[in-house]
Coordinates of C-alpha atoms in Angstrom, one line a residue:
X1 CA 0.0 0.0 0.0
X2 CA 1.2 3.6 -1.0
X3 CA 2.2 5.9 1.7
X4 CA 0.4 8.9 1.2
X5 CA 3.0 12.4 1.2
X6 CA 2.4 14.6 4.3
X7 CA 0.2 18.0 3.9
X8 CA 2.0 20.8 2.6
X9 CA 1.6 22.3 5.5
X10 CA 2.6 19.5 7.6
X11 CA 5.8 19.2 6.0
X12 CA 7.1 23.0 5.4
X13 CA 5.8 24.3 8.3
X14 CA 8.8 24.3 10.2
X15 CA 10.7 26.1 7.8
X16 CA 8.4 28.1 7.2
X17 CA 8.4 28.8 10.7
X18 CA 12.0 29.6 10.8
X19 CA 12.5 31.4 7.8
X20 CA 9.7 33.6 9.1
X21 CA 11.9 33.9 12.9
X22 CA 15.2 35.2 10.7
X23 CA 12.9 37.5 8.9
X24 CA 11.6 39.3 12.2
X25 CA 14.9 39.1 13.2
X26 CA 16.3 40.6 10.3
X27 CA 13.6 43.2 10.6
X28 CA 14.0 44.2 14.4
X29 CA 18.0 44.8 13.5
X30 CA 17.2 46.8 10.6
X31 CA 14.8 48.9 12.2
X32 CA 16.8 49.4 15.3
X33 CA 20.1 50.8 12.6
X34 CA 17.3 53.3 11.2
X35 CA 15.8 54.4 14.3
X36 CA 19.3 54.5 16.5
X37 CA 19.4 58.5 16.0
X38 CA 15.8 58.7 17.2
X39 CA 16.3 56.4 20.0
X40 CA 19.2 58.3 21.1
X41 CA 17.8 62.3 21.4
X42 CA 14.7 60.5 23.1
X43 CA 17.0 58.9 25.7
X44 CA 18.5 63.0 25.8
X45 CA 15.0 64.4 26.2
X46 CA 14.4 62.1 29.4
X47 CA 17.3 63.2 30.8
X48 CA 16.8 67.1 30.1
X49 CA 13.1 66.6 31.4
X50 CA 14.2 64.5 34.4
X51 CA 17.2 67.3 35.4
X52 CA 14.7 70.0 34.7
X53 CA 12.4 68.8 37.0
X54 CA 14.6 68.0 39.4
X55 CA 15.9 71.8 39.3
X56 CA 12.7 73.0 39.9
X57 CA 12.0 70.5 42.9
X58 CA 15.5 72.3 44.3
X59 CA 13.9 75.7 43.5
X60 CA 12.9 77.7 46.6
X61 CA 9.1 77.8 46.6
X62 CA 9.7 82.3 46.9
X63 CA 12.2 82.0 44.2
X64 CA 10.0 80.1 41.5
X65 CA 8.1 83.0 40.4
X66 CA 10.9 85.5 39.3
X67 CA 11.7 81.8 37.8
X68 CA 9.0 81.6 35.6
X69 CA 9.0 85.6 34.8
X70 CA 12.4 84.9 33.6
X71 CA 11.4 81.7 31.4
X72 CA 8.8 83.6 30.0
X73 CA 10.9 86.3 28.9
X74 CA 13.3 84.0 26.9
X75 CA 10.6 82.3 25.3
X76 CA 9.3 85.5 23.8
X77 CA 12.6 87.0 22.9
X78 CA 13.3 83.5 21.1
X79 CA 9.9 83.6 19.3
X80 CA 10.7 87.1 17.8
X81 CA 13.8 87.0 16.9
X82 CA 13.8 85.7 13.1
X83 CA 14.5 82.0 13.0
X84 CA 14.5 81.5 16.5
X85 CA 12.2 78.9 17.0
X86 CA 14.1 77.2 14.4
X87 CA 17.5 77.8 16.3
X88 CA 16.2 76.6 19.6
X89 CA 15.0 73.3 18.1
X90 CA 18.3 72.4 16.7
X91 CA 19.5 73.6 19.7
X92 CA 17.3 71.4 22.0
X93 CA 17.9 68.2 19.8
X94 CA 21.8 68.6 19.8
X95 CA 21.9 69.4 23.5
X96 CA 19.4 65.9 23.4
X97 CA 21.8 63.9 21.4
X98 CA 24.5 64.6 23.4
X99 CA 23.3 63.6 26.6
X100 CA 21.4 60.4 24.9
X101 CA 24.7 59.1 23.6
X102 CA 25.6 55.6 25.1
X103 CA 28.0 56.4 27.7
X104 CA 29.3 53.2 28.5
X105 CA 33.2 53.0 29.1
X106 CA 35.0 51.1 26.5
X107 CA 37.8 49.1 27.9
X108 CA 41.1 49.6 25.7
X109 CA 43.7 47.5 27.9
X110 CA 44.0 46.1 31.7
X111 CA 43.4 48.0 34.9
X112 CA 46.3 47.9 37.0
X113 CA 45.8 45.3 39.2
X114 CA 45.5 43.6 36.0
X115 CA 48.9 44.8 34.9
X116 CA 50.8 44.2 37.5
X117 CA 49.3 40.4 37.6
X118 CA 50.5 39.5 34.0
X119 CA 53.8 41.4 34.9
X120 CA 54.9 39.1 37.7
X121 CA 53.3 36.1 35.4
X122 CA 55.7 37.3 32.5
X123 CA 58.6 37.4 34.5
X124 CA 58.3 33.8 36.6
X125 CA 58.2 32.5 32.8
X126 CA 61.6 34.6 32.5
X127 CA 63.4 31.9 33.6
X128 CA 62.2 29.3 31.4
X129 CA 62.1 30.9 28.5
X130 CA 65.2 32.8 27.9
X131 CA 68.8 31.4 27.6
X132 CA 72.2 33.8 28.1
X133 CA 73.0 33.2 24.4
X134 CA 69.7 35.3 22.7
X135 CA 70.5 38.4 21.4
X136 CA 66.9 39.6 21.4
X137 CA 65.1 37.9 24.0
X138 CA 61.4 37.8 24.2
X139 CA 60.8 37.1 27.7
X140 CA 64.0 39.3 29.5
X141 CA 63.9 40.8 33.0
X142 CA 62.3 44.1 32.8
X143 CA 61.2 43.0 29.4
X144 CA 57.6 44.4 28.4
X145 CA 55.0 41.2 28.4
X146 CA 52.6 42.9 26.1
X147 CA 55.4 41.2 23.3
X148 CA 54.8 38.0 24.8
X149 CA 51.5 38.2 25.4
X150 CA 49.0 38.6 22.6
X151 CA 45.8 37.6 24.3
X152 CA 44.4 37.8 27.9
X153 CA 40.6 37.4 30.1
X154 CA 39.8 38.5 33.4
X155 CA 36.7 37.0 35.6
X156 CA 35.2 39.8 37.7
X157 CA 37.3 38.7 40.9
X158 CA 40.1 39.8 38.6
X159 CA 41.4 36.2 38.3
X160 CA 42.7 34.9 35.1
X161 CA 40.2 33.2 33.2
X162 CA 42.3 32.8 29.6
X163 CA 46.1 33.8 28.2
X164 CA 47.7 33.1 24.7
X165 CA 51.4 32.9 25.3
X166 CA 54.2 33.6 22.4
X167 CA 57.3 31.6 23.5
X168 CA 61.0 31.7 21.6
X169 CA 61.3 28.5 19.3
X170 CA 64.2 27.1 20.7
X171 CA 62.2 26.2 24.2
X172 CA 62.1 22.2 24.0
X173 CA 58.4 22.0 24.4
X174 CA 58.4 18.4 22.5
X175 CA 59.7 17.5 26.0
X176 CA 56.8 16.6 28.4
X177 CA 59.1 17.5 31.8
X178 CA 59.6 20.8 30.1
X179 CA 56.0 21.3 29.8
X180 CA 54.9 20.0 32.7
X181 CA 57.1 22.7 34.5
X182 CA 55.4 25.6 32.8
X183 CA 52.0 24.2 33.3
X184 CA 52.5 23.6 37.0
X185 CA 54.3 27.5 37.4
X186 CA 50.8 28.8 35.1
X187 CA 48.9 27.2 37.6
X188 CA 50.4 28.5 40.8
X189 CA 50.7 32.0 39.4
X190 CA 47.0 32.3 37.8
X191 CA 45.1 30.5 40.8
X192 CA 44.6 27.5 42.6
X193 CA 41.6 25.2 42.9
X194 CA 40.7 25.6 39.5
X195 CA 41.2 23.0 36.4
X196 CA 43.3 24.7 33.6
X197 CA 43.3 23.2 29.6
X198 CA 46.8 23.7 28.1
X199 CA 46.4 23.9 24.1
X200 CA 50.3 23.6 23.1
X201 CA 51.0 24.8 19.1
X202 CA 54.6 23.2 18.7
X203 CA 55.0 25.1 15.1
X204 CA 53.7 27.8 16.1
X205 CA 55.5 28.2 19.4
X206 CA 52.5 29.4 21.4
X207 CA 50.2 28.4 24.2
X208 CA 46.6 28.7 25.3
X209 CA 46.3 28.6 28.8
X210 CA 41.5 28.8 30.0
X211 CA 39.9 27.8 33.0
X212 CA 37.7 24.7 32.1
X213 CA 34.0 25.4 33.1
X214 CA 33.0 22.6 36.0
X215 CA 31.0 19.4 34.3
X216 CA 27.7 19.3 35.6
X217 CA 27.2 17.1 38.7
X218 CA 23.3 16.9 38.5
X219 CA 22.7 14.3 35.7
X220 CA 21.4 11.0 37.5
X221 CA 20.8 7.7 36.3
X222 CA 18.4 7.6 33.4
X223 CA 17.7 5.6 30.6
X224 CA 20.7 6.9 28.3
X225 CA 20.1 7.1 24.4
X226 CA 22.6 4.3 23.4
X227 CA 22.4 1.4 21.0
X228 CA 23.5 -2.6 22.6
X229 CA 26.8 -2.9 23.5
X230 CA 27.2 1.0 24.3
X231 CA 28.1 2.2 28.0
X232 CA 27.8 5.8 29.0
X233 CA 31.1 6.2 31.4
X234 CA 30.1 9.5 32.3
X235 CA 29.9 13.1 30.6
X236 CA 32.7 15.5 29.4
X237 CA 33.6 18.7 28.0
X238 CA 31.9 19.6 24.6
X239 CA 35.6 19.8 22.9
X240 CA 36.5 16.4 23.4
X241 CA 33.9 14.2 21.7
X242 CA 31.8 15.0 18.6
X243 CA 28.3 12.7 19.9
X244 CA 26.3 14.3 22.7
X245 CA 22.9 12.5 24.6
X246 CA 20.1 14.3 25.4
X247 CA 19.4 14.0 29.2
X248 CA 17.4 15.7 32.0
X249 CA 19.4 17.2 34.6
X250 CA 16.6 17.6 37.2
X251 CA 13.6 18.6 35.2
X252 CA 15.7 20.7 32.7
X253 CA 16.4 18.6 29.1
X254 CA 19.9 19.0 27.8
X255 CA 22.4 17.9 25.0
X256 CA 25.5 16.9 26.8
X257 CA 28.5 15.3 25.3
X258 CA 29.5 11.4 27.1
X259 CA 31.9 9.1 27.1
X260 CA 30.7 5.6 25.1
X261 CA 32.9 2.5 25.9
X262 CA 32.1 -0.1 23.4
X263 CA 31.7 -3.8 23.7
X264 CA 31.6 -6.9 22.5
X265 CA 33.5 -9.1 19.8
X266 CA 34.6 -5.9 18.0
X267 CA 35.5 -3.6 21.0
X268 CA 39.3 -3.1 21.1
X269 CA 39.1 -2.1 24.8
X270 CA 36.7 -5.1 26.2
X271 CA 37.2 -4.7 29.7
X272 CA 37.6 -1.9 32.1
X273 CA 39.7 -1.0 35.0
X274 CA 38.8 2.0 38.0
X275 CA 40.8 3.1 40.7
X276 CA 40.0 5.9 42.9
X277 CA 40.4 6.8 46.5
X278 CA 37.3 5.8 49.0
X279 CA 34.4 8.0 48.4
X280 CA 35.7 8.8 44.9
X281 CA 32.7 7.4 43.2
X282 CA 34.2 3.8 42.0
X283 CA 31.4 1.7 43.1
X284 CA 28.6 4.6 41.9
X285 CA 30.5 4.0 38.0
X286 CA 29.9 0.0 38.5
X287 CA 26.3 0.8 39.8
X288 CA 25.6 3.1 36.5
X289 CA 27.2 0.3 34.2
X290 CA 25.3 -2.8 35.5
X291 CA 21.9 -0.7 35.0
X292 CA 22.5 -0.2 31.2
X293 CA 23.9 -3.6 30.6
X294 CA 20.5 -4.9 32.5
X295 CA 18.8 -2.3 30.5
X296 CA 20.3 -3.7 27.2
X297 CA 19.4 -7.2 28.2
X298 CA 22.4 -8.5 29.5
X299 CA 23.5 -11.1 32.5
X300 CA 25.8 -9.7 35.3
X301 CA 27.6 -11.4 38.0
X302 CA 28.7 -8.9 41.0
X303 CA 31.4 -9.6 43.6
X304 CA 31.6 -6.8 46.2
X305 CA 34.9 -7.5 47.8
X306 CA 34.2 -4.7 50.4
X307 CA 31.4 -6.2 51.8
X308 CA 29.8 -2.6 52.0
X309 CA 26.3 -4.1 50.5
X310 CA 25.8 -1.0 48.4
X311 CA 25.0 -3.3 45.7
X312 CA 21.9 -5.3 47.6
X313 CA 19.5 -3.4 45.9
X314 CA 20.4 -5.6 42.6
X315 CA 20.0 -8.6 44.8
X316 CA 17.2 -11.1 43.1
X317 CA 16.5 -8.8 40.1
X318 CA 16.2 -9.9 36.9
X319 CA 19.2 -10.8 34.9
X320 CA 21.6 -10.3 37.7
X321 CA 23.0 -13.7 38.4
X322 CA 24.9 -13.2 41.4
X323 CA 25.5 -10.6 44.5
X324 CA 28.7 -12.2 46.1
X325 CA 30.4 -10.5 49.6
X326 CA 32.2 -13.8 50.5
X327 CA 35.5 -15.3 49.4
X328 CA 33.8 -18.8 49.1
X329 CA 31.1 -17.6 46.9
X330 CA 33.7 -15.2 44.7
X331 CA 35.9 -18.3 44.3
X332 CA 32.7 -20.1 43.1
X333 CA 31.3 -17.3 41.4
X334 CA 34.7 -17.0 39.1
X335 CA 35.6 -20.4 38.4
X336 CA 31.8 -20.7 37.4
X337 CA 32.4 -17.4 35.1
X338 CA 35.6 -19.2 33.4
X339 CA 34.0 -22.4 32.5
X340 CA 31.7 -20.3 31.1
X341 CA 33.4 -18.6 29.3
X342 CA 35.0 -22.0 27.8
X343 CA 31.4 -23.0 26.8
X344 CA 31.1 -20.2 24.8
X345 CA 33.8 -20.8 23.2
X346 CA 33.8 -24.2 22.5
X347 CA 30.3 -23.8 21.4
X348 CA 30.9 -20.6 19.0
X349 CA 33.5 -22.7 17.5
X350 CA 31.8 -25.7 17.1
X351 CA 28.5 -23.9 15.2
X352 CA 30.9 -22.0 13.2
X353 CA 32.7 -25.4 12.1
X354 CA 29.2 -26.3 10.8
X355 CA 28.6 -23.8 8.7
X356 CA 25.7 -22.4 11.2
X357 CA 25.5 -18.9 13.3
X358 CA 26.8 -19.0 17.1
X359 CA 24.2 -20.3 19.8
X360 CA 21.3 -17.3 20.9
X361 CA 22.9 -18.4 24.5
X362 CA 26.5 -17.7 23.6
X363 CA 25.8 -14.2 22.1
X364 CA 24.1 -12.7 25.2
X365 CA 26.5 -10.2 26.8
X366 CA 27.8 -11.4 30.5
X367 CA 29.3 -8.6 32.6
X368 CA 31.3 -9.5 35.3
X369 CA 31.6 -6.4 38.0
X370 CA 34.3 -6.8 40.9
X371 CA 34.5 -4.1 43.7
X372 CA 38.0 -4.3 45.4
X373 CA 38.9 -8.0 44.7
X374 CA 41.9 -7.6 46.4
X375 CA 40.2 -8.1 49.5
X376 CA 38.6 -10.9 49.0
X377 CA 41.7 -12.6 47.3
X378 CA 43.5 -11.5 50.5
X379 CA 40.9 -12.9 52.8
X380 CA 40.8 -16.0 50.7
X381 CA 44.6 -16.6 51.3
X382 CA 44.0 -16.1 54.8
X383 CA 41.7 -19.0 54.9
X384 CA 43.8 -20.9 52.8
X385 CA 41.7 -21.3 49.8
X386 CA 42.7 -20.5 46.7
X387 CA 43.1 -16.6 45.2
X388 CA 39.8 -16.2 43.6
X389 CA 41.3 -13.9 41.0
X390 CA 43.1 -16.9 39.2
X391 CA 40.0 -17.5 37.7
X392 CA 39.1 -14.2 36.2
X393 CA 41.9 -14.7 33.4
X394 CA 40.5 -16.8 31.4
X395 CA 37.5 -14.1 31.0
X396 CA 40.4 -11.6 30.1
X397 CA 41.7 -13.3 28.0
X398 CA 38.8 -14.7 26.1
X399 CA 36.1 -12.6 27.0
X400 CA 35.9 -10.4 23.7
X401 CA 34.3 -13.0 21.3
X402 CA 32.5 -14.8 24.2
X403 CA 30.3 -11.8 24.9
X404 CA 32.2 -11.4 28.1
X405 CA 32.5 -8.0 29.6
X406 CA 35.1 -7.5 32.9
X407 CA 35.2 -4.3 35.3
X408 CA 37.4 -4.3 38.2
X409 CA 37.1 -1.4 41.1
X410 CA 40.0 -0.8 43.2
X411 CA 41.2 1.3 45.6
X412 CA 45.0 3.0 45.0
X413 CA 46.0 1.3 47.9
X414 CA 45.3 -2.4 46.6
X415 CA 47.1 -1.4 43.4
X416 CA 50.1 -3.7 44.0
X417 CA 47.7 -7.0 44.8
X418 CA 46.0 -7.3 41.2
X419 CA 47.3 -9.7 38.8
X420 CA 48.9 -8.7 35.9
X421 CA 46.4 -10.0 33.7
X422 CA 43.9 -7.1 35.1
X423 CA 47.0 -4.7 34.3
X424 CA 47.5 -6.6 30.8
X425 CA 43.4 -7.1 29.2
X426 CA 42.0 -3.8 30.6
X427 CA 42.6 -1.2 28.4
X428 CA 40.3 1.1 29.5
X429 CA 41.1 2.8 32.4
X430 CA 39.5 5.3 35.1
X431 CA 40.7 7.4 37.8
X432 CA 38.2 8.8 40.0
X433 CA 38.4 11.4 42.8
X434 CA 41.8 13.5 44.3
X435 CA 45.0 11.9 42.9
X436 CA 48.2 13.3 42.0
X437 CA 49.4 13.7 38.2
X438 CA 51.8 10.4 38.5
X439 CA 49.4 8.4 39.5
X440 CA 47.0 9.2 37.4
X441 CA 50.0 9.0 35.2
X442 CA 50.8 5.1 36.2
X443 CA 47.0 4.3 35.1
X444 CA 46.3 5.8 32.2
X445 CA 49.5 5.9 30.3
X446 CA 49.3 9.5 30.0
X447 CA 49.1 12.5 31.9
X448 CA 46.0 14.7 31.8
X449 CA 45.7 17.5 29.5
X450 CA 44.6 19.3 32.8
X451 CA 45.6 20.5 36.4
X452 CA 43.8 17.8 38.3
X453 CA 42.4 20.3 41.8
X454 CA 43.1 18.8 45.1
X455 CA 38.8 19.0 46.0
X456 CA 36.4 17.6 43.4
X457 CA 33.1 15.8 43.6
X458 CA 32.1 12.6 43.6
X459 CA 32.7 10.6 40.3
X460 CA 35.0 13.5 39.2
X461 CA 38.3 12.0 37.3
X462 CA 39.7 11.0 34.0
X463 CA 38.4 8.4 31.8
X464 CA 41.4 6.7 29.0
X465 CA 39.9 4.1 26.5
X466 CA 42.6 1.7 24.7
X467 CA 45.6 4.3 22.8
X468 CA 43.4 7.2 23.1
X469 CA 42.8 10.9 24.7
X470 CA 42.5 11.3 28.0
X471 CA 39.2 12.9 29.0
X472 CA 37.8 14.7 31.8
X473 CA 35.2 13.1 32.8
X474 CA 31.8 13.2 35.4
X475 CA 30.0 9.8 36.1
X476 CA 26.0 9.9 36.4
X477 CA 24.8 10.1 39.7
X478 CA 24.0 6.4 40.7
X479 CA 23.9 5.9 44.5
X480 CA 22.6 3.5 46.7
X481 CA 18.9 3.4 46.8
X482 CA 18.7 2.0 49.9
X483 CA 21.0 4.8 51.3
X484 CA 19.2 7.4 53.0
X485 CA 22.1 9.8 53.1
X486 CA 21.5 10.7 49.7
X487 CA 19.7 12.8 47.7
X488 CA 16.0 11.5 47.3
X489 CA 16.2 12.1 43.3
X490 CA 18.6 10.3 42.8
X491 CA 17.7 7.2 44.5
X492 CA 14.1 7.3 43.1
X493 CA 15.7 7.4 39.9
X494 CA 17.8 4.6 40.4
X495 CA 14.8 2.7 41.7
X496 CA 12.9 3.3 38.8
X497 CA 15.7 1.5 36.5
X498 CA 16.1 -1.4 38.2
X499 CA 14.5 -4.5 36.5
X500 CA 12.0 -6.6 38.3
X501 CA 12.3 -8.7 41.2
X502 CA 12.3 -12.9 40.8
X503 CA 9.5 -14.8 41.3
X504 CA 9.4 -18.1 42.7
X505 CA 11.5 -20.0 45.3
X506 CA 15.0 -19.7 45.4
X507 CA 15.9 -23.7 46.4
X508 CA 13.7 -25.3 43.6
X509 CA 15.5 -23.7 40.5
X510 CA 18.9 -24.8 41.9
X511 CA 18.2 -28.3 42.7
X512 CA 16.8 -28.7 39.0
X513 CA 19.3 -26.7 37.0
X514 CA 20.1 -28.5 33.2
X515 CA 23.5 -29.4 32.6
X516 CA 24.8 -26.7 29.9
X517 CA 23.0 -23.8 31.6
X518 CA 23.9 -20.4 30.5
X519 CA 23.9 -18.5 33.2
X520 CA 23.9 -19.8 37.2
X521 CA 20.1 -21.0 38.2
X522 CA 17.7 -19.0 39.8
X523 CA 18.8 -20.0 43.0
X524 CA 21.8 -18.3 42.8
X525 CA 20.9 -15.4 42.9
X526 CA 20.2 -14.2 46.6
X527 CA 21.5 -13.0 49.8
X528 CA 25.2 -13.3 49.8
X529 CA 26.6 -16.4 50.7
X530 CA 23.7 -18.1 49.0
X531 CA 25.4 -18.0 45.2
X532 CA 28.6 -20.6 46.0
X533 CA 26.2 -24.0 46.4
X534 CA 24.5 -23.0 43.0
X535 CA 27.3 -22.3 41.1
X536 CA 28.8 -25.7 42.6
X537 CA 25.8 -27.6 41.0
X538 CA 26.5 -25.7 37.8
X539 CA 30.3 -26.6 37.9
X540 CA 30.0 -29.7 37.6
X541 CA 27.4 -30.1 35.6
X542 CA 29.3 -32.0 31.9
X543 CA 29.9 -29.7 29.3
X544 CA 27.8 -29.8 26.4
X545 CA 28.3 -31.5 23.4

C-alpha cells in the first residue's frame, strides 16, 4: 500500500516557521540601525526633562516665580527673533543627542591590578624561557609582556580566566618535563583550585592557557540514548567528543557530550579497569554500568569485595545472576564465570565449524563487575583457599568473542595486589576522585591535558579508553537506593531503573538446573553467601556436546 506524502503544510511548516523567525529578526535589526538617531535624542530628552524637574523641585518655593517671569521672557525673545524657534530646536535636539549618547566605558587594555598580575606572570616564565645566548630575548627581566603576550581574560574577581602565550622557538616543548614545568608554574601563578586546559601549538611556538567550566554534577541515572553494546562512562567537556545524549538534569532537558565505551567481539578495549580513593565514586561508575547492561538485556555477576552491601539493591532482580560478599562464593562465582566462558567458546566454535551462526545463549553479553577483589583474594589466602582472582583470566583473555565484559574497582592502595592479567586485558582505564598527576599517570598511560584540583566531587576524574585521549570526565549520579544519606532524586531514579524482582522460590530452581545452563540458576541469585552452592551444581554439571 502507497504511503500517502504529508500535507503541505505539515511538511514545510517548520521552515516556514524559521524562515519567518530570521525575517523578524532581520527586521528588528534593521529597524533598530534606522531608528538608532531617534532612539538616542529621546533617551536625551528624558534626561533634560528628568534634570529639569529635578531643578525646579531644588527651587525655593519664593524663588519660583521670578523663575517663571524669567522663562517667560526668553521664550518670547526667542519667538521674535527671526528664526529662532528654528534655532532653539536644533539647539534642543543637539543638547538631546548629546546627553542620549551611550555612555558606557569602552575598555582599551587592563586596569592595574590587571597589569601588574601579567607582569609578575611574564617574569616567573623569565626563567624558562630565555637562555644567556639570545640576542633579542622575548621574555627578558624588565622585558615588556605585552610582546609575549597577545591575548588575555579577566573574571570579575580579577582572576585569570584565559592567556595566549608567544614563546622563543628554541624552548624544548616536545619535551613533556619541560612542559609539565610551565604548566604547574601557570597554575600556581593564575590561581589555585581551578582546572586549567593547556592547548600547546609546537610550530607555532605558542600556548593557550582557559579555566575549564565545571561538568555538571546533577545528571542521574536515566535511561541513556545508546544502542547494545554502548556504556555511557560518564559526561565531558563539549571539545573532546563529537556525539552528545540528550538528558534531563533535574527537570531541565539538555544535550551533553559522554563518554561511550564499546563492547563486544569488535570492541578493542573489552574490559575496564577503575581506581580511585574511598568516596571517589568507584562503586557509583559500577552501579551506573550494570543498569544499562541490565537495560540492554544482559546477564551480570557482581562480587563486592568490600562487603559494604551497596549493591543489595540488585540482589534477586532480573538478569543479575549473582551478589557475592564472601571469598567462598567469589571463588565459586569466578571459576563458574571461566567455564563459562569456555562454553562459549567451545560452542561458537563448534557452530561455526558447521557452517551455522553461534548459539542465541552464547551471544548474550555477560558482565562480570568486581569491587575491590583484592580483598577478598586476600581474605581468601588467609583462609587458605585459593586466590579467587586466578579465575578471572581466562574471562580476560577470552572474554571479547565470548560476549564477556570484565570491570574491576579498586582502591590505589590495593594497586600492587591485582594480577597482571587485570593490568594486561583492561585497556580502558578510570581514575576517579583527588590523585596526583603520576598516579593518574601510572594508570592511564598519560598525563591529563589538565591540572587535576586537590577538592572535586564525587565521580569526578579521568576516563582513557585503549591508545586514546585522556578525557575529563563526570560519572552519572547512581547511588545506593537503599542509602538514606543521599539525595532522594537520585535514589528514586535509580529505583525506577532497576529490572524486576524474581519470582518463585530460590531452592527449587537450583536443585533442577540442566547441565549446559547459560547462566547460574535461579537460585543463585540471593543473599550473599547463597550464590557458591548453585554455582557448585552448575560446575560440575558435563559440558555440552
Amino acid at each position: 500500500m502507497a504511503r500517502r506524502p504529508l500535507p503541505r503544510i505539515l511538511s514545510s511548516g517548520t521552515a516556514s516557521l524559521a524562515r519567518g523567525r530570521d525575517l523578524a529578526r532581520t527586521a528588528a535589526d534593521s529597524a533598530t540601525d534606522v531608528l538608532h538617531p531617534l532612539l538616542v535624542i529621546g533617551r536625551g530628552l528624558r534626561i533634560l526633562a528628568a534634570a529639569g524637574r529635578r531643578r525646579w523641585s531644588e527651587t525655593p518655593k519664593d524663588k519660583r516665580g521670578p523663575a517663571l517671569l524669567l522663562g517667560a521672557a526668553c521664550v518670547l525673545v526667542v519667538a521674535l527673533v527671526p528664526y529662532g524657534p528654528l534655532l532653539a530646536l536644533v539647539t534642543l535636539m543637539a543638547a538631546a543627542a548629546w546627553r542620549g549618547r551611550d555612555r558606557t566605558p569602552v575598555k582599551t587594555g587592563p586596569s592595574d591590578a590587571e597589569a601588574e598580575r601579567l607582569g609578575s606572570l611574564y617574569e616567573a616564565l623569565v626563567p624558562y624561557f630565555s637562555i644567556p645566548e639570545d640576542p633579542s630575548p622575548l621574555f627578558a627581566h624588565g622585558g615588556e609582556w605585552d610582546k609575549a603576550f597577545s591575548g588575555y581574560e579577566f573574571d570579575e574577581a580579577g582572576r585569570l580566566t584565559r592567556l595566549h602565550i608567544r614563546y622563543p622557538a628554541y624552548f624544548t616543548d616536545g619535551e613533556a618535563a619541560s612542559r609539565a614545568r610551565i604548566e604547574a608554574l601557570l597554575h600556581a601563578k593564575s590561581g589555585r583550585g581551578r582546572e586549567y586546559l593547556f592547548d600547546w601549538d609546537e610550530e607555532g611556538n605558542q600556548l593557550d592557557l582557559s579555566v575549564l567550566a565545571a561538568l555538571p554534577t546533577g545528571i542521574a541515572a536515566q535511561p541513556f540514548v545508546t544502542s547494545p553494546g554502548e556504556s555511557v562512562l560518564g559526561f565531558t567537556d563539549s571539545s573532546s567528543v563529537q556525539r552528545t545524549l540528550p538528558v534531563l538534569e533535574g527537570e531541565q532537558p539538555r544535550d551533553v557530550p559522554p563518554v561511550i565505551w564499546r563492547t563486544g567481539p569488535r570492541s578493542t578495549e573489552p574490559h575496564l579497569l577503575a581506581v580511585g580513593q574511598p568516596g571517589s565514586g568507584t562503586s557509583t561508575l559500577l552501579r551506573s554500568l550494570a543498569l544499562q547492561a541490565l537495560r540492554h538485556g544482559a546477564d551480570v555477576l557482581i562480587v563486592d569485595g568490600g562487603g559494604s552491601g551497596e549493591y543489595a539493591c540488585l540482589t534477586g532482580r532480573a538478569g543479575v545472576l549473582a551478589v557475592e560478599c564472601g571469598p567462598v562464593g567469589a571463588v565459586a562465582t569466578l571459576e563458574w564465570a571461566a567455564r563459562e566462558t569456555e562454553r562459549r567458546l567451545i560452542a561458537t566454535h563448534r557452530a561455526r565449524e558447521a557452517g551455522r551462526p553461534a548459539p542465541e545463549d552464547t551471544r548474550r553479553p555477560l558482565w562480570i563487575l568486581l569491587d575491590q577483589p583484592s580483598v577478598l583474594a586476600h581474605l581468601a589466602v588467609a583462609e587458605g583457599g585459593p586466590d579467587p582472582m586466578n579465575h578471572l583470566q581466562v574471562p580476560l583473555r577470552h572474554g571479547r568473542p565470548a560476549h564477556v565484559t570484565v570491570v574491576v574497582a579498586e582502591q590505589f592502595d590495593h594497586l600492587e595486589l591485582l594480577h597482571d592479567a587485570v593490568w594486561q586485558h583492561t585497556r580502558a582505564r578510570i581514575v576517579l576522585g583527588p590523585a596526583a598527576i603520576q598516579q593518574i599517570t601510572d594508570v592511564l598511560g598519560l598525563p591529563p591535558h589538565t591540572t587535576p584540583t586537590s577538592r572535586v566531587p564525587p565521580g569526578r576524574g579521568y576516563a582513557r579508553l585503549g591508545t586514546g585521549a585522556v578525557h575529563r570526565l563526570q560519572v552519572p549520579a547512581t547511588p545506593d537506593p537503599y542509602d538514606e544519606g543521599t539525595h532522594p532524586g537520585y535514589r528514586q531514579a535509580v529505583l525506577e531503573l532497576l529490572p524486576e524482582r524474581q519470582q518463585g522460590p530460590a531452592g527449587a530452581a537450583a536443585s533442577v538446573a540442566p547441565a549446559g545452563t547459560v547462566g547460574p540458576p535461579a537460585g543463585a541469585v540471593g543473599p550473599a553467601g547463597a550464590v557458591g552452592p548453585a554455582l557448585v551444581k552448575v560446575l560440575d554439571a558435563p559440558e555440552p556436546s
